[in-house]
mmCIF file of C-alpha atoms in Angstrom:
data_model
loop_
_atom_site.group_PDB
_atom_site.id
_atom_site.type_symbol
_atom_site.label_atom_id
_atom_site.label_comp_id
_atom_site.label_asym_id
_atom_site.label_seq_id
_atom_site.Cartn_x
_atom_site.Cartn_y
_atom_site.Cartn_z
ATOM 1 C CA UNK V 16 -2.142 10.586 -6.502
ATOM 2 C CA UNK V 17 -6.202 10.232 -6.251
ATOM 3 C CA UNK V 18 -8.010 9.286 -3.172
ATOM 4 C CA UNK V 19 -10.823 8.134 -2.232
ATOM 5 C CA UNK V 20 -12.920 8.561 0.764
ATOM 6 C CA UNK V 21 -15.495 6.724 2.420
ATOM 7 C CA UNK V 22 -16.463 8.514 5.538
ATOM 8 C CA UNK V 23 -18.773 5.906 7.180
ATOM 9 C CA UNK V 24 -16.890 3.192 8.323
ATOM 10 C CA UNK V 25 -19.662 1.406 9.664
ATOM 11 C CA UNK V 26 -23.288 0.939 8.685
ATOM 12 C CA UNK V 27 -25.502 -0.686 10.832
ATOM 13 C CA UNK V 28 -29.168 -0.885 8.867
ATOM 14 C CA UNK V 29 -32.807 -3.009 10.041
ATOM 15 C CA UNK V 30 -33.833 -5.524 7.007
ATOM 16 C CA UNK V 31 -36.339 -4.271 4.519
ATOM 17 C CA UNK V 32 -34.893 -0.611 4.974
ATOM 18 C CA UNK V 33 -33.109 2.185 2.230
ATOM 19 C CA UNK V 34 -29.106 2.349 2.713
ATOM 20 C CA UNK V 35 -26.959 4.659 0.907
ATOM 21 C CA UNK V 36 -22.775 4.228 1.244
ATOM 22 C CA UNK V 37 -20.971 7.475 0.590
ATOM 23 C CA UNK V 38 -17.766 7.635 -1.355
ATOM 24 C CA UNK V 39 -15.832 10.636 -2.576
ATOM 25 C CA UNK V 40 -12.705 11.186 -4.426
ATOM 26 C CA UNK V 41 -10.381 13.648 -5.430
ATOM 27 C CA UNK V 42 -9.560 13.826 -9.243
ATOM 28 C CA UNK V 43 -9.894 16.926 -11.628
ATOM 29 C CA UNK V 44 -10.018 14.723 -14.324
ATOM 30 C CA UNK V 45 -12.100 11.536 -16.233
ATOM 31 C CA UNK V 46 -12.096 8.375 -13.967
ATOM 32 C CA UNK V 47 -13.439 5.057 -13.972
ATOM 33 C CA UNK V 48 -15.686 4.385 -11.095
ATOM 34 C CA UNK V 49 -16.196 0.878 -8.913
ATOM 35 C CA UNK V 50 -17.869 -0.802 -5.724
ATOM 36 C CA UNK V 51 -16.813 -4.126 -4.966
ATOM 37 C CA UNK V 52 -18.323 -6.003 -2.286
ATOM 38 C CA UNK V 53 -16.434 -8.425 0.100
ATOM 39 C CA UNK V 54 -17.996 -11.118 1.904
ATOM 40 C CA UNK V 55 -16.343 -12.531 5.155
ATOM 41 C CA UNK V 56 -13.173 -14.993 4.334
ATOM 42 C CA UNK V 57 -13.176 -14.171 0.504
ATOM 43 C CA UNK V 58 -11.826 -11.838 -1.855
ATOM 44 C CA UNK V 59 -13.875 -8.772 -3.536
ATOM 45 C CA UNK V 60 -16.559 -9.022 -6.546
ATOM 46 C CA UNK V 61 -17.693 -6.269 -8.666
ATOM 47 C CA UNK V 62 -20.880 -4.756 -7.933
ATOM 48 C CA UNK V 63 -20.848 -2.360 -10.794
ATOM 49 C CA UNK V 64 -18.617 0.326 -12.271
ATOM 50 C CA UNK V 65 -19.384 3.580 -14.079
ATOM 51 C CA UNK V 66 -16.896 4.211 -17.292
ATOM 52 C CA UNK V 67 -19.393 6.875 -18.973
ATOM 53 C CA UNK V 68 -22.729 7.888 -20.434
ATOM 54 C CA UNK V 69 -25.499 7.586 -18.081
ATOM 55 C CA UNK V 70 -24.858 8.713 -14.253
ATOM 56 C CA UNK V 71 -27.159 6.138 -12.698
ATOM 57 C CA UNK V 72 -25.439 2.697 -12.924
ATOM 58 C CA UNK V 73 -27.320 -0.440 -11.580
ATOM 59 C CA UNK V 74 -25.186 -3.278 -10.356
ATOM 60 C CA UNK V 75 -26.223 -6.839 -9.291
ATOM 61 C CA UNK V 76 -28.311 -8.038 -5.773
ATOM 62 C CA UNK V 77 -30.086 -4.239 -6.737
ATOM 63 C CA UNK V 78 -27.718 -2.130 -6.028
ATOM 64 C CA UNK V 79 -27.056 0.890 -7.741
ATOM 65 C CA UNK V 80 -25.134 3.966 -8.064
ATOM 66 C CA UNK V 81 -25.136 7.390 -9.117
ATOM 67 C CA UNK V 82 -21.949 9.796 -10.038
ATOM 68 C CA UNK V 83 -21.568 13.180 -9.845
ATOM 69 C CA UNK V 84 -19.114 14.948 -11.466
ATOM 70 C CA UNK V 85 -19.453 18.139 -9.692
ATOM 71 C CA UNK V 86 -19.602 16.804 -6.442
ATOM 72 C CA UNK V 87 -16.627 13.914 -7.214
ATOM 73 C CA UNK V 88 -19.193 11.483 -5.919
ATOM 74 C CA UNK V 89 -20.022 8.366 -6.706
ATOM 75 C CA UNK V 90 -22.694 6.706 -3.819
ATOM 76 C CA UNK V 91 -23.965 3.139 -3.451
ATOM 77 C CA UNK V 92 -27.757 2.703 -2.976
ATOM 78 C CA UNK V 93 -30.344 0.181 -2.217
ATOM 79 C CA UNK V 94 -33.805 0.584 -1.716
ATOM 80 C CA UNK V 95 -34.195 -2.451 0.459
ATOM 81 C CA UNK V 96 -31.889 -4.202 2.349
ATOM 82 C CA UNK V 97 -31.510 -7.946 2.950
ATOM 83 C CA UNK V 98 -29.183 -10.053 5.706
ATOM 84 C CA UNK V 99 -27.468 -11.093 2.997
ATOM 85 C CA UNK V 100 -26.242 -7.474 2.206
ATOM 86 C CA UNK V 101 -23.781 -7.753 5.267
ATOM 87 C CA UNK V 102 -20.897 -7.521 4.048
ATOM 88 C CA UNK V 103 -17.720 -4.685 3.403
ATOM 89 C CA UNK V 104 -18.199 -2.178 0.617
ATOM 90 C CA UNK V 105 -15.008 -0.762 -1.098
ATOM 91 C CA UNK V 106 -15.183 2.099 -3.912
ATOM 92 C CA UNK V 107 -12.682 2.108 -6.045
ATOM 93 C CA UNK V 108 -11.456 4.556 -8.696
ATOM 94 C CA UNK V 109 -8.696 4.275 -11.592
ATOM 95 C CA UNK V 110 -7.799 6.715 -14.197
ATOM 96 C CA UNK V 111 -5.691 8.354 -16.052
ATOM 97 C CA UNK V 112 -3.134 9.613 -14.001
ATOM 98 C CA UNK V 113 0.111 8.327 -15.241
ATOM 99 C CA UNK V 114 -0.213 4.855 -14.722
ATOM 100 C CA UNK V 115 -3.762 4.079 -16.181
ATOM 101 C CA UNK V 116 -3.899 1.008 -14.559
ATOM 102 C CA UNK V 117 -3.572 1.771 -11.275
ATOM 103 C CA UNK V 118 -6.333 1.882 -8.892
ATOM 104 C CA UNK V 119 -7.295 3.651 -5.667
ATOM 105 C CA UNK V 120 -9.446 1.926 -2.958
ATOM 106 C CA UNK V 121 -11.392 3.396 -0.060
ATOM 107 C CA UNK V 122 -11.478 2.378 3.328
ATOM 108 C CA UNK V 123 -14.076 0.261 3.012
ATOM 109 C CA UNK V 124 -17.788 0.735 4.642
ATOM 110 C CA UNK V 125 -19.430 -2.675 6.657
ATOM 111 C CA UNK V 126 -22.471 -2.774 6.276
ATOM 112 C CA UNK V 127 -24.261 -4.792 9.301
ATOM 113 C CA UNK V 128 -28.029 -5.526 8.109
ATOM 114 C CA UNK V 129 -30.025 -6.310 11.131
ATOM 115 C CA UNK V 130 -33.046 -8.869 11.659
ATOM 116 C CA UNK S 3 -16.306 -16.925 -16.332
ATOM 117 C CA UNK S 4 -12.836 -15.134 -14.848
ATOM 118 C CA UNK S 5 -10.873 -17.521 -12.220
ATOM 119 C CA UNK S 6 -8.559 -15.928 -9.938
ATOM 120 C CA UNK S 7 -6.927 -18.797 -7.576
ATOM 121 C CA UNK S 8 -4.517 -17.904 -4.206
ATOM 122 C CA UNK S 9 -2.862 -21.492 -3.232
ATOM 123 C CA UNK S 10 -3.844 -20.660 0.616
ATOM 124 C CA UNK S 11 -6.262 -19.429 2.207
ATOM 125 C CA UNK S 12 -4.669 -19.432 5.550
ATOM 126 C CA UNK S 13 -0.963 -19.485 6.787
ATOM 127 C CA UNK S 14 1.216 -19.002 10.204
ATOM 128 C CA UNK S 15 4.611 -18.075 9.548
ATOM 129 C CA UNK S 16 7.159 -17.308 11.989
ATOM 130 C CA UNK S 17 8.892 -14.506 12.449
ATOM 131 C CA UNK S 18 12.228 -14.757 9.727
ATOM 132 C CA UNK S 19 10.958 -17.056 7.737
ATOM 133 C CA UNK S 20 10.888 -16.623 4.409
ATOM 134 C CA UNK S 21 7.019 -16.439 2.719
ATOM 135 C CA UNK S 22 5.865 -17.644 -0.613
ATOM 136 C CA UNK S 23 1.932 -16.496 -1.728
ATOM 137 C CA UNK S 24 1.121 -17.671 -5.225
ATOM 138 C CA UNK S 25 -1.863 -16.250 -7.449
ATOM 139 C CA UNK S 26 -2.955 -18.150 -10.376
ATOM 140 C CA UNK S 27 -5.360 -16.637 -12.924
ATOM 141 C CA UNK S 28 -6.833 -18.433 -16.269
ATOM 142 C CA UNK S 29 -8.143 -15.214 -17.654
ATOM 143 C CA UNK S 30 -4.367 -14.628 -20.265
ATOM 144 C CA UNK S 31 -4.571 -11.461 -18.573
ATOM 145 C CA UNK S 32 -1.484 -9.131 -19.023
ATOM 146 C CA UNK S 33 -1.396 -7.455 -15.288
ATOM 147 C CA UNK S 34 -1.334 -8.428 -11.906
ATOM 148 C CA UNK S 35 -1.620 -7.245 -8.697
ATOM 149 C CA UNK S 36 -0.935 -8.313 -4.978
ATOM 150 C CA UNK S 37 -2.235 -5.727 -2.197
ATOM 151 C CA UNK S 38 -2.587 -5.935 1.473
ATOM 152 C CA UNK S 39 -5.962 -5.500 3.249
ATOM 153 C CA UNK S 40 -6.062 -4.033 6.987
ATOM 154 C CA UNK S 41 -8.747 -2.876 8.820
ATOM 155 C CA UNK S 42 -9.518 0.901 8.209
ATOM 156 C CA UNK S 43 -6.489 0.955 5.713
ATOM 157 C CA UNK S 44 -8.655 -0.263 2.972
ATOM 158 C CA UNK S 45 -6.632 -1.935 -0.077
ATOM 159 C CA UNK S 46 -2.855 -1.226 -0.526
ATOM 160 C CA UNK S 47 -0.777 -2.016 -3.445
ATOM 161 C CA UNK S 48 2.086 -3.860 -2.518
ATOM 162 C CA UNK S 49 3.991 -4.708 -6.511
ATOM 163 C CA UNK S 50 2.302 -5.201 -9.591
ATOM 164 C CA UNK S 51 3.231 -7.010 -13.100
ATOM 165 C CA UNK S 52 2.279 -5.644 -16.556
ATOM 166 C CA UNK S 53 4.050 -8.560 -18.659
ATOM 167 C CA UNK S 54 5.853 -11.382 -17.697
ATOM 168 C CA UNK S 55 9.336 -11.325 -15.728
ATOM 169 C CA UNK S 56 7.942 -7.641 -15.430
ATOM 170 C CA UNK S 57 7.146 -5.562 -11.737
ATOM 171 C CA UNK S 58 6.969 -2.535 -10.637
ATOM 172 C CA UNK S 59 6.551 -1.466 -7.091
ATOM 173 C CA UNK S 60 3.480 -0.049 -5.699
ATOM 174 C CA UNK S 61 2.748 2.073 -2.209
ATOM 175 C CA UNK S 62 3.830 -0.633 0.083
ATOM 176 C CA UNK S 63 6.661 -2.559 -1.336
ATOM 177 C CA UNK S 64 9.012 -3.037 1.726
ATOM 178 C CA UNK S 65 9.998 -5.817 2.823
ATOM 179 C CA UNK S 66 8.582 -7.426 -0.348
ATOM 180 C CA UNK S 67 9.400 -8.620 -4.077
ATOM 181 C CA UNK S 68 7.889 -10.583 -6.873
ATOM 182 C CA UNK S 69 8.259 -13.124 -9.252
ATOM 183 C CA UNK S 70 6.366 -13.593 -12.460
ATOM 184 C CA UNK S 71 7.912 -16.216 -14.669
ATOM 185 C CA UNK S 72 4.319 -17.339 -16.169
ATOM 186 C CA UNK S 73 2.309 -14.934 -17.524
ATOM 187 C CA UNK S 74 -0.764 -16.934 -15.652
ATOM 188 C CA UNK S 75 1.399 -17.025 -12.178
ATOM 189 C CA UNK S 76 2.160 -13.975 -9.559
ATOM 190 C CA UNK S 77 4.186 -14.996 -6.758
ATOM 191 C CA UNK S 78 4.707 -12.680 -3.282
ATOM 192 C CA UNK S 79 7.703 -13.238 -1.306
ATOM 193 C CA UNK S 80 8.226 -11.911 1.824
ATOM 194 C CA UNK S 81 12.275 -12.241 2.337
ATOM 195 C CA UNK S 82 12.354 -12.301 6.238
ATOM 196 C CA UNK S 83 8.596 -12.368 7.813
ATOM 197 C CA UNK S 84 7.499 -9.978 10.735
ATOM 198 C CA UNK S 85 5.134 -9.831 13.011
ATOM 199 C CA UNK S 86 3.875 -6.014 11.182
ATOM 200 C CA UNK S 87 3.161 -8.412 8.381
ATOM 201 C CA UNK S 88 0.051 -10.207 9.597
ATOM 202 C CA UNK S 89 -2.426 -9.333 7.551
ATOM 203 C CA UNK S 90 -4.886 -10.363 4.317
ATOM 204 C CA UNK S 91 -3.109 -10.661 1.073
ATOM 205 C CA UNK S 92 -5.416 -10.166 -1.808
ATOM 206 C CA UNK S 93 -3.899 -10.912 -5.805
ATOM 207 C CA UNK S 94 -5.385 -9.640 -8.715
ATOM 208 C CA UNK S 95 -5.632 -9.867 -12.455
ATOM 209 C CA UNK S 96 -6.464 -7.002 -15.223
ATOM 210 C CA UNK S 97 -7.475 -7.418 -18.554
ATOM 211 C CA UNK S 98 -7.550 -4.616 -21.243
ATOM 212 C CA UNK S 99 -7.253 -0.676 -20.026
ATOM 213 C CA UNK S 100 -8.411 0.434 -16.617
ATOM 214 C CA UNK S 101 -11.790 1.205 -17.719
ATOM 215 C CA UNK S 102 -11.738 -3.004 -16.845
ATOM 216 C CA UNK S 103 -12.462 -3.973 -13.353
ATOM 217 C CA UNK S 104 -9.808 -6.471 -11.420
ATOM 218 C CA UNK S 105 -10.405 -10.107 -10.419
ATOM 219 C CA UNK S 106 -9.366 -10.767 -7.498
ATOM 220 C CA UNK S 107 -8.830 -13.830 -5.668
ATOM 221 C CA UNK S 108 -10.413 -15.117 -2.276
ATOM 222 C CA UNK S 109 -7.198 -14.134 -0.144
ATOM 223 C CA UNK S 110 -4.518 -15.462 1.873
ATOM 224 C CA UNK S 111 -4.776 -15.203 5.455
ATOM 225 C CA UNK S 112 -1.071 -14.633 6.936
ATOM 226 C CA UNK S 113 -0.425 -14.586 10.349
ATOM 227 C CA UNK S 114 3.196 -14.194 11.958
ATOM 228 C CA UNK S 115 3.938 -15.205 15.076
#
């Protein structure tokens, strides 16, 4: 089975500054790449995904992401934060393994923007 | 646009009861999904459905089963509740291959006392 790790489980950033959310995972073969974002009292929405092609993939509120193969990475980014950003981030991955529908969540990462 | 719809948002149970979540989605879509959310567990996969009247377990499935009569509806059922069930229940839908994202719904709330 793949996993998926996202070793900050807690982000505390000031408005207005950079944030990057780490997530690794363990596959030695093609995934499919995702960050969802969950707001408090509802379910998750995609922020973007990465299937192939280019490594930088931009998602929506500005939020990007960039994978890298050799490192089995696949970190969030935004160059400037907003309150609104407080939320839980969850990276996702699904591939090929069997069941190609199955897919394999981190831990999540909150992300606490402050005033 | 995709519509993923969980008939509660919140529920108290107590303990031995038995628990029905349902998960509508308009999107035709062949699979769905119901996980559990905890805190610093992330998402687990409880069952999931690939066609209708079809399941198959996932990492979590004791204590659990399905029912998907409707290829729209995805129902949890949680034969005898327990206290080490109180948690968020999240359903899903999947289009396509898994180079698709899910759609998940807003959540169900379950809390047994």
């Amino acid at each position: 089975a793949q996993s998926v790790t996202q070793l900050d489980s807690q982000v505390p950033v000031f408005e207005e500054a950079p944030v990057e959310l780490r997530c690794n995972y363990s596959s030695s073969v093609s995934v499919y790449l995702f960050w969802y974002v969950q707001y408090p009292n509802q379910g998750l929405q995609l922020l973007l995904k990465y299937l192939s092609g280019s490594t930088l993939v931009k998602g929506i509120n500005g939020f990007e992401a960039e994978f890298n193969k050799s490192q089995t990475s696949f970190h969030l980014r935004k160059p400037s934060v907003h309150i609104s950003d407080t939320a839980e981030y969850f990276c996702a991955v699904s591939g090929p393994l069997g069941n190609f529908n199955k897919f394999y969540f981190g831990s999540g990462t909150k992300l606490n923007v402050k005033p | 646009d995709v519509k993923v719809t969980q008939s509660s948002r919140y529920l108290v149970k107590r303990t031995g009861e038995k628990v029905f979540l349902e998960c509508v989605q308009d999107m035709d879509h062949e699979n769905m999904f119901w996980y559990r959310q905890d805190p610093g567990l992330g998402l687990r996969l409880i069952y999931f459905s690939y066609d209708v009247k079809m399941k198959e377990k996932g990492d979590i499935p004791e204590g659990y089963s399905v029912s998907r009569e409707k290829k729209e509806r995805f129902s949890l059922i949680l034969e005898s509740a327990s206290t080490n069930q109180t948690s968020m229940y999240l359903c899903a839908s999947l289009g396509g291959s898994g180079n698709s994202p899910l759609h998940f719904g807003n959540g169900t709330r379950l809390t047994v006392t």
